[in-house]
mmCIF file of C-alpha atoms and ligand atoms in Angstrom:
data_model
loop_
_atom_site.group_PDB
_atom_site.id
_atom_site.type_symbol
_atom_site.label_atom_id
_atom_site.label_comp_id
_atom_site.label_asym_id
_atom_site.label_seq_id
_atom_site.Cartn_x
_atom_site.Cartn_y
_atom_site.Cartn_z
ATOM 1 C CA MET A 1 0.000 0.000 0.000
ATOM 2 C CA GLU A 2 1.291 3.430 -0.823
ATOM 3 C CA ILE A 3 -0.094 6.032 1.562
ATOM 4 C CA ILE A 4 -0.062 9.544 0.103
ATOM 5 C CA ILE A 5 -0.848 12.254 2.644
ATOM 6 C CA GLN A 6 -1.432 15.769 1.402
ATOM 7 C CA PRO A 7 -2.245 18.914 3.402
ATOM 8 C CA THR A 8 -5.643 19.430 1.776
ATOM 9 C CA GLN A 9 -8.396 17.469 0.064
ATOM 10 C CA GLN A 10 -7.683 19.303 -3.188
ATOM 11 C CA ALA A 11 -3.984 18.395 -3.110
ATOM 12 C CA ALA A 12 -4.801 14.720 -2.427
ATOM 13 C CA THR A 13 -7.447 14.821 -5.175
ATOM 14 C CA ASP A 14 -4.908 16.258 -7.619
ATOM 15 C CA VAL A 15 -2.608 13.269 -7.059
ATOM 16 C CA ALA A 16 -5.499 10.861 -7.718
ATOM 17 C CA ALA A 17 -6.605 12.795 -10.819
ATOM 18 C CA ARG A 18 -3.062 12.712 -12.216
ATOM 19 C CA LEU A 19 -2.966 8.928 -11.758
ATOM 20 C CA ILE A 20 -6.193 8.462 -13.692
ATOM 21 C CA ALA A 21 -5.118 10.931 -16.386
ATOM 22 C CA ARG A 22 -1.840 9.081 -16.789
ATOM 23 C CA LEU A 23 -3.704 5.783 -17.180
ATOM 24 C CA LEU A 24 -6.137 7.203 -19.750
ATOM 25 C CA ILE A 25 -3.290 8.683 -21.780
ATOM 26 C CA ALA A 26 -1.187 5.495 -21.668
ATOM 27 C CA LYS A 27 -4.185 3.233 -22.280
ATOM 28 C CA PRO A 28 -7.075 5.082 -23.962
ATOM 29 C CA HIS A 29 -9.298 1.979 -23.791
ATOM 30 C CA ALA A 30 -8.735 1.617 -20.031
ATOM 31 C CA VAL A 31 -11.435 0.068 -17.851
ATOM 32 C CA ILE A 32 -12.033 2.263 -14.822
ATOM 33 C CA GLY A 33 -14.054 1.360 -11.760
ATOM 34 C CA LEU A 34 -15.901 4.290 -10.208
ATOM 35 C CA ALA A 35 -17.375 5.158 -6.833
ATOM 36 C CA THR A 36 -20.074 7.568 -5.672
ATOM 37 C CA GLY A 37 -20.741 9.508 -2.459
ATOM 38 C CA SER A 38 -19.090 12.711 -1.254
ATOM 39 C CA THR A 39 -15.500 11.541 -1.541
ATOM 40 C CA PRO A 40 -15.019 11.321 -5.335
ATOM 41 C CA LEU A 41 -16.834 14.594 -6.103
ATOM 42 C CA SER A 42 -13.657 16.679 -6.123
ATOM 43 C CA LEU A 43 -11.915 13.969 -8.172
ATOM 44 C CA TYR A 44 -14.633 14.076 -10.816
ATOM 45 C CA GLN A 45 -14.443 17.879 -10.942
ATOM 46 C CA SER A 46 -10.679 17.689 -11.462
ATOM 47 C CA LEU A 47 -11.022 15.033 -14.162
ATOM 48 C CA ILE A 48 -13.652 17.111 -15.969
ATOM 49 C CA SER A 49 -11.388 20.167 -15.895
ATOM 50 C CA MET A 50 -8.526 18.131 -17.409
ATOM 51 C CA ASN A 51 -10.479 17.600 -20.656
ATOM 52 C CA LEU A 52 -9.307 14.017 -21.025
ATOM 53 C CA ASP A 53 -10.303 11.768 -23.899
ATOM 54 C CA TRP A 54 -12.721 9.143 -22.547
ATOM 55 C CA SER A 55 -13.997 8.093 -25.985
ATOM 56 C CA GLN A 56 -12.494 4.603 -25.778
ATOM 57 C CA ALA A 57 -12.710 4.127 -22.002
ATOM 58 C CA THR A 58 -15.125 1.805 -20.226
ATOM 59 C CA THR A 59 -16.445 2.300 -16.699
ATOM 60 C CA PHE A 60 -18.013 0.046 -14.095
ATOM 61 C CA ASN A 61 -19.557 1.492 -10.965
ATOM 62 C CA LEU A 62 -19.201 -0.203 -7.628
ATOM 63 C CA ASP A 63 -22.743 -0.132 -6.394
ATOM 64 C CA GLU A 64 -26.345 1.048 -6.572
ATOM 65 C CA TYR A 65 -29.351 1.207 -4.269
ATOM 66 C CA ILE A 66 -32.064 -1.362 -4.876
ATOM 67 C CA GLY A 67 -35.541 -0.069 -5.653
ATOM 68 C CA LEU A 68 -34.748 3.589 -6.328
ATOM 69 C CA PRO A 69 -35.897 4.682 -9.778
ATOM 70 C CA ARG A 70 -32.905 5.479 -12.007
ATOM 71 C CA GLU A 71 -34.114 9.067 -12.279
ATOM 72 C CA HIS A 72 -34.218 9.531 -8.492
ATOM 73 C CA PRO A 73 -31.728 12.298 -7.663
ATOM 74 C CA GLN A 74 -30.000 10.041 -5.109
ATOM 75 C CA SER A 75 -29.647 6.992 -7.359
ATOM 76 C CA TYR A 76 -26.022 6.363 -8.212
ATOM 77 C CA HIS A 77 -27.095 6.353 -11.846
ATOM 78 C CA SER A 78 -28.216 9.998 -11.498
ATOM 79 C CA PHE A 79 -25.170 10.831 -9.410
ATOM 80 C CA MET A 80 -22.756 9.587 -12.058
ATOM 81 C CA TRP A 81 -24.493 11.336 -14.956
ATOM 82 C CA GLU A 82 -24.778 14.577 -13.033
ATOM 83 C CA ASN A 83 -21.249 14.630 -11.634
ATOM 84 C CA LEU A 84 -19.170 13.013 -14.364
ATOM 85 C CA PHE A 85 -20.647 11.341 -17.414
ATOM 86 C CA LYS A 86 -22.546 14.292 -18.889
ATOM 87 C CA HIS A 87 -19.359 16.373 -18.747
ATOM 88 C CA ILE A 88 -16.988 13.966 -20.553
ATOM 89 C CA ASN A 89 -16.926 12.302 -23.972
ATOM 90 C CA ILE A 90 -17.512 8.745 -22.746
ATOM 91 C CA ARG A 91 -19.737 6.563 -24.937
ATOM 92 C CA LYS A 92 -23.034 5.665 -23.298
ATOM 93 C CA GLU A 93 -22.632 1.993 -24.220
ATOM 94 C CA ASN A 94 -19.301 1.868 -22.346
ATOM 95 C CA ILE A 95 -20.882 2.918 -19.034
ATOM 96 C CA HIS A 96 -21.923 0.179 -16.618
ATOM 97 C CA LEU A 97 -23.806 0.621 -13.360
ATOM 98 C CA PRO A 98 -25.582 -2.013 -11.308
ATOM 99 C CA ASP A 99 -29.313 -1.973 -12.057
ATOM 100 C CA GLY A 100 -31.105 -1.510 -8.768
ATOM 101 C CA ASN A 101 -34.389 -2.356 -10.469
ATOM 102 C CA ALA A 102 -33.329 -5.632 -12.073
ATOM 103 C CA THR A 103 -36.105 -8.217 -11.819
ATOM 104 C CA ASP A 104 -33.645 -11.079 -11.327
ATOM 105 C CA ILE A 105 -30.951 -9.645 -9.073
ATOM 106 C CA PRO A 106 -28.722 -12.763 -8.760
ATOM 107 C CA GLN A 107 -28.709 -13.128 -12.557
ATOM 108 C CA PHE A 108 -27.954 -9.438 -12.987
ATOM 109 C CA CYS A 109 -25.022 -9.720 -10.560
ATOM 110 C CA GLU A 110 -23.602 -12.721 -12.409
ATOM 111 C CA ASP A 111 -23.937 -10.860 -15.714
ATOM 112 C CA TYR A 112 -22.202 -7.791 -14.225
ATOM 113 C CA GLU A 113 -19.204 -9.913 -13.258
ATOM 114 C CA ASN A 114 -19.154 -11.403 -16.764
ATOM 115 C CA HIS A 115 -19.265 -7.929 -18.341
ATOM 116 C CA ILE A 116 -16.226 -6.908 -16.276
ATOM 117 C CA LEU A 117 -14.384 -10.022 -17.446
ATOM 118 C CA ALA A 118 -15.426 -9.465 -21.066
ATOM 119 C CA ALA A 119 -14.100 -5.888 -20.879
ATOM 120 C CA GLY A 120 -10.712 -7.290 -19.877
ATOM 121 C CA GLY A 121 -10.975 -6.645 -16.134
ATOM 122 C CA ILE A 122 -10.740 -3.351 -14.273
ATOM 123 C CA ASP A 123 -7.463 -1.459 -14.712
ATOM 124 C CA LEU A 124 -8.033 0.991 -11.879
ATOM 125 C CA GLN A 125 -10.768 1.000 -9.278
ATOM 126 C CA VAL A 126 -11.630 4.206 -7.407
ATOM 127 C CA LEU A 127 -12.768 3.570 -3.832
ATOM 128 C CA GLY A 128 -14.110 5.588 -0.927
ATOM 129 C CA ILE A 129 -14.365 4.138 2.580
ATOM 130 C CA GLY A 130 -17.300 4.008 4.971
ATOM 131 C CA THR A 131 -16.851 5.050 8.588
ATOM 132 C CA ASP A 132 -17.421 1.356 9.365
ATOM 133 C CA GLY A 133 -14.635 0.316 6.985
ATOM 134 C CA HIS A 134 -16.802 -0.722 4.041
ATOM 135 C CA ILE A 135 -15.524 -0.523 0.463
ATOM 136 C CA GLY A 136 -18.175 -0.594 -2.206
ATOM 137 C CA PHE A 137 -21.105 -1.525 0.023
ATOM 138 C CA ASN A 138 -19.278 -4.516 1.475
ATOM 139 C CA GLU A 139 -20.254 -4.018 5.068
ATOM 140 C CA PRO A 140 -18.354 -5.485 8.049
ATOM 141 C CA THR A 141 -18.319 -9.314 8.004
ATOM 142 C CA SER A 142 -18.690 -9.409 4.204
ATOM 143 C CA SER A 143 -16.822 -12.365 2.787
ATOM 144 C CA LEU A 144 -13.374 -11.259 1.721
ATOM 145 C CA ALA A 145 -13.907 -13.412 -1.397
ATOM 146 C CA SER A 146 -17.378 -12.050 -2.211
ATOM 147 C CA ARG A 147 -18.559 -11.218 -5.734
ATOM 148 C CA THR A 148 -21.194 -8.778 -6.996
ATOM 149 C CA ARG A 149 -24.380 -9.417 -5.027
ATOM 150 C CA ILE A 150 -27.156 -7.945 -2.903
ATOM 151 C CA LYS A 151 -26.190 -6.564 0.509
ATOM 152 C CA THR A 152 -28.110 -5.038 3.412
ATOM 153 C CA LEU A 153 -26.671 -1.757 4.680
ATOM 154 C CA THR A 154 -25.701 -1.439 8.321
ATOM 155 C CA LYS A 155 -27.532 1.013 10.545
ATOM 156 C CA GLN A 156 -24.301 3.059 10.660
ATOM 157 C CA THR A 157 -24.221 3.422 6.863
ATOM 158 C CA CYS A 158 -27.909 4.403 6.833
ATOM 159 C CA ILE A 159 -27.131 7.063 9.452
ATOM 160 C CA ASP A 160 -24.113 8.252 7.440
ATOM 161 C CA ASN A 161 -26.121 8.459 4.202
ATOM 162 C CA ALA A 162 -29.212 10.050 5.770
ATOM 163 C CA ARG A 163 -27.724 13.404 4.740
ATOM 164 C CA PHE A 164 -28.515 12.565 1.107
ATOM 165 C CA PHE A 165 -32.087 11.397 1.761
ATOM 166 C CA GLY A 166 -33.295 13.739 4.494
ATOM 167 C CA SER A 167 -33.729 10.965 7.082
ATOM 168 C CA GLU A 168 -32.252 7.612 8.062
ATOM 169 C CA GLU A 169 -35.574 5.877 7.328
ATOM 170 C CA ALA A 170 -35.554 7.104 3.723
ATOM 171 C CA VAL A 171 -32.200 5.459 2.930
ATOM 172 C CA PRO A 172 -32.805 2.246 0.934
ATOM 173 C CA LYS A 173 -31.669 -0.709 3.021
ATOM 174 C CA HIS A 174 -30.594 -2.923 0.138
ATOM 175 C CA VAL A 175 -27.949 -2.431 -2.492
ATOM 176 C CA ILE A 176 -26.127 -4.247 -5.256
ATOM 177 C CA THR A 177 -22.376 -4.023 -4.767
ATOM 178 C CA MET A 178 -19.290 -5.426 -6.408
ATOM 179 C CA GLY A 179 -17.806 -7.939 -4.013
ATOM 180 C CA ILE A 180 -14.502 -7.694 -2.199
ATOM 181 C CA GLY A 181 -13.167 -10.451 -4.455
ATOM 182 C CA THR A 182 -14.245 -8.365 -7.464
ATOM 183 C CA ILE A 183 -12.483 -5.259 -6.126
ATOM 184 C CA MET A 184 -9.345 -7.261 -5.331
ATOM 185 C CA GLU A 185 -9.118 -8.347 -8.989
ATOM 186 C CA ALA A 186 -8.746 -4.756 -10.216
ATOM 187 C CA ARG A 187 -5.183 -4.245 -11.392
ATOM 188 C CA GLN A 188 -4.883 -1.084 -9.287
ATOM 189 C CA ASN A 189 -6.991 0.270 -6.445
ATOM 190 C CA LEU A 190 -7.108 3.948 -5.582
ATOM 191 C CA LEU A 191 -8.681 4.653 -2.184
ATOM 192 C CA LEU A 192 -9.527 8.241 -1.273
ATOM 193 C CA ALA A 193 -10.529 9.568 2.133
ATOM 194 C CA PHE A 194 -10.907 13.089 3.418
ATOM 195 C CA GLY A 195 -11.803 14.521 6.826
ATOM 196 C CA SER A 196 -11.287 13.517 10.428
ATOM 197 C CA HIS A 197 -14.483 11.410 10.417
ATOM 198 C CA LYS A 198 -12.603 8.922 8.203
ATOM 199 C CA ALA A 199 -9.416 8.858 10.312
ATOM 200 C CA ARG A 200 -10.282 5.806 12.396
ATOM 201 C CA ALA A 201 -11.483 3.776 9.412
ATOM 202 C CA ILE A 202 -8.268 4.611 7.538
ATOM 203 C CA ALA A 203 -6.020 3.730 10.486
ATOM 204 C CA GLU A 204 -7.749 0.354 10.833
ATOM 205 C CA ALA A 205 -7.567 -0.312 7.087
ATOM 206 C CA VAL A 206 -3.881 0.562 6.784
ATOM 207 C CA GLU A 207 -2.392 -0.397 10.142
ATOM 208 C CA GLY A 208 -4.912 -2.799 11.637
ATOM 209 C CA PRO A 209 -5.240 -6.549 11.219
ATOM 210 C CA ILE A 210 -6.776 -7.965 8.034
ATOM 211 C CA THR A 211 -10.296 -8.864 9.036
ATOM 212 C CA SER A 212 -13.755 -8.991 7.499
ATOM 213 C CA ILE A 213 -14.884 -6.817 10.429
ATOM 214 C CA HIS A 214 -13.020 -4.035 8.624
ATOM 215 C CA PRO A 215 -13.430 -4.859 4.933
ATOM 216 C CA ALA A 216 -11.006 -2.201 3.635
ATOM 217 C CA SER A 217 -8.173 -3.948 5.518
ATOM 218 C CA ILE A 218 -8.123 -6.618 2.775
ATOM 219 C CA LEU A 219 -6.463 -4.010 0.544
ATOM 220 C CA GLN A 220 -3.251 -4.802 2.460
ATOM 221 C CA MET A 221 -3.234 -8.017 0.385
ATOM 222 C CA HIS A 222 -3.498 -6.186 -2.955
ATOM 223 C CA PRO A 223 -0.232 -5.589 -4.815
ATOM 224 C CA ALA A 224 -1.064 -2.132 -6.185
ATOM 225 C CA VAL A 225 -3.035 0.160 -3.892
ATOM 226 C CA LYS A 226 -2.620 3.890 -3.503
ATOM 227 C CA VAL A 227 -4.385 5.654 -0.640
ATOM 228 C CA CYS A 228 -4.780 9.421 -1.110
ATOM 229 C CA LEU A 229 -5.569 11.241 2.133
ATOM 230 C CA ASP A 230 -5.762 14.749 3.457
ATOM 231 C CA ASP A 231 -4.075 15.482 6.793
ATOM 232 C CA ALA A 232 -7.344 15.031 8.698
ATOM 233 C CA ALA A 233 -8.068 11.542 7.335
ATOM 234 C CA ALA A 234 -4.464 10.577 8.141
ATOM 235 C CA GLY A 235 -4.882 11.892 11.677
ATOM 236 C CA GLN A 236 -4.916 8.486 13.425
ATOM 237 C CA LEU A 237 -2.150 6.793 11.424
ATOM 238 C CA GLN A 238 0.707 5.919 13.755
ATOM 239 C CA ARG A 239 3.174 5.914 10.857
ATOM 240 C CA ALA A 240 1.961 9.104 9.191
ATOM 241 C CA ASP A 241 5.421 10.686 9.409
ATOM 242 C CA TYR A 242 6.963 7.668 7.730
ATOM 243 C CA PHE A 243 4.379 7.748 4.917
ATOM 244 C CA ARG A 244 5.035 11.478 4.354
ATOM 245 C CA TRP A 245 8.778 10.869 4.331
ATOM 246 C CA VAL A 246 8.447 8.062 1.790
ATOM 247 C CA TYR A 247 6.366 10.235 -0.540
ATOM 248 C CA GLU A 248 8.724 13.214 -0.240
ATOM 249 C CA ASN A 249 11.714 10.992 -1.024
ATOM 250 C CA LYS A 250 10.327 9.103 -3.972
ATOM 251 C CA PRO A 251 12.799 8.604 -6.796
ATOM 252 C CA GLN A 252 12.078 11.002 -9.642
ATOM 253 C CA TRP A 253 10.819 8.229 -11.948
ATOM 254 C CA GLN A 254 8.192 7.236 -9.387
ATOM 255 C CA MET A 255 6.718 10.709 -8.997
ATOM 256 C CA ILE A 256 2.997 11.087 -9.581
HETATM 257 C C1 F6R B 2 -20.007 4.461 -3.009
HETATM 258 C C2 F6R B 2 -19.284 3.494 -2.193
HETATM 259 C C3 F6R B 2 -19.101 3.676 -0.738
HETATM 260 C C4 F6R B 2 -18.624 5.072 -0.367
HETATM 261 C C5 F6R B 2 -18.506 5.204 1.145
HETATM 262 C C6 F6R B 2 -18.039 6.591 1.541
HETATM 263 O O1 F6R B 2 -20.007 4.083 -4.371
HETATM 264 O O2 F6R B 2 -18.852 2.531 -2.739
HETATM 265 O O3 F6R B 2 -18.167 2.746 -0.273
HETATM 266 O O4 F6R B 2 -17.374 5.298 -0.975
HETATM 267 O O5 F6R B 2 -19.734 4.942 1.722
HETATM 268 O O6 F6R B 2 -19.022 7.512 1.223
HETATM 269 P P1 F6R B 2 -18.740 9.074 1.285
HETATM 270 O O7 F6R B 2 -17.719 9.340 0.219
HETATM 271 O O8 F6R B 2 -20.042 9.723 0.962
HETATM 272 O O9 F6R B 2 -18.226 9.354 2.636
#
């Protein structure tokens, strides 16, 4: 895991945006996994402002609420169109999001996995982290080998996401999410976290034991993970000084 700590959210976002830009330039037909929520908003704004060529790229989103109409302002379908897709030159047929209204959810999930495989696998997966350590919507105790499937959100995640829906009760309880096994097959993972409310989850993911109680900790087993943090999200890392030192002393050819 490479832990990149920057003084501000924008500086940490800039590092992440440069990584994605570099991938898209080196591999125009890259397959990019995307996340929703508050965390990637600044990343999407930076990517939009970079005017990159997405015409050959393919995307797969991590998750979607079950039962929300696509057009609902809080569906991840709406979120992605509003905050990224309508601003870039990606082809509609290259965009993939879980369908929260699929009539046969297990079949849809199997097909989603097969579409990822058919696209050649995910080159880079963008991730946020829940305060309970979830990645995608793989809540604590999710199988570390899980694939795309239905999950029930924890009460904590419903409380955290109530800000989008007006109340905890209005948050859909069920979601489709890529599994942890699916995420672990991405060739690179790029985890972003900003703010002191994420500090404990980040410390457990980076410095804690690998355990399904803290799903993000499995990323310690992935060979190519970058974690972009602002100072606040790094606030509980015991080795923060070491991570800063490593980043400041990178050899020139490794600079991002
Ligand atoms: C969203 C997702 C979730 C969020 C996490 C953090 O697609 O996969 O894991 O990344 O819940 O959400 P925010 O960024 O709103 O704090």
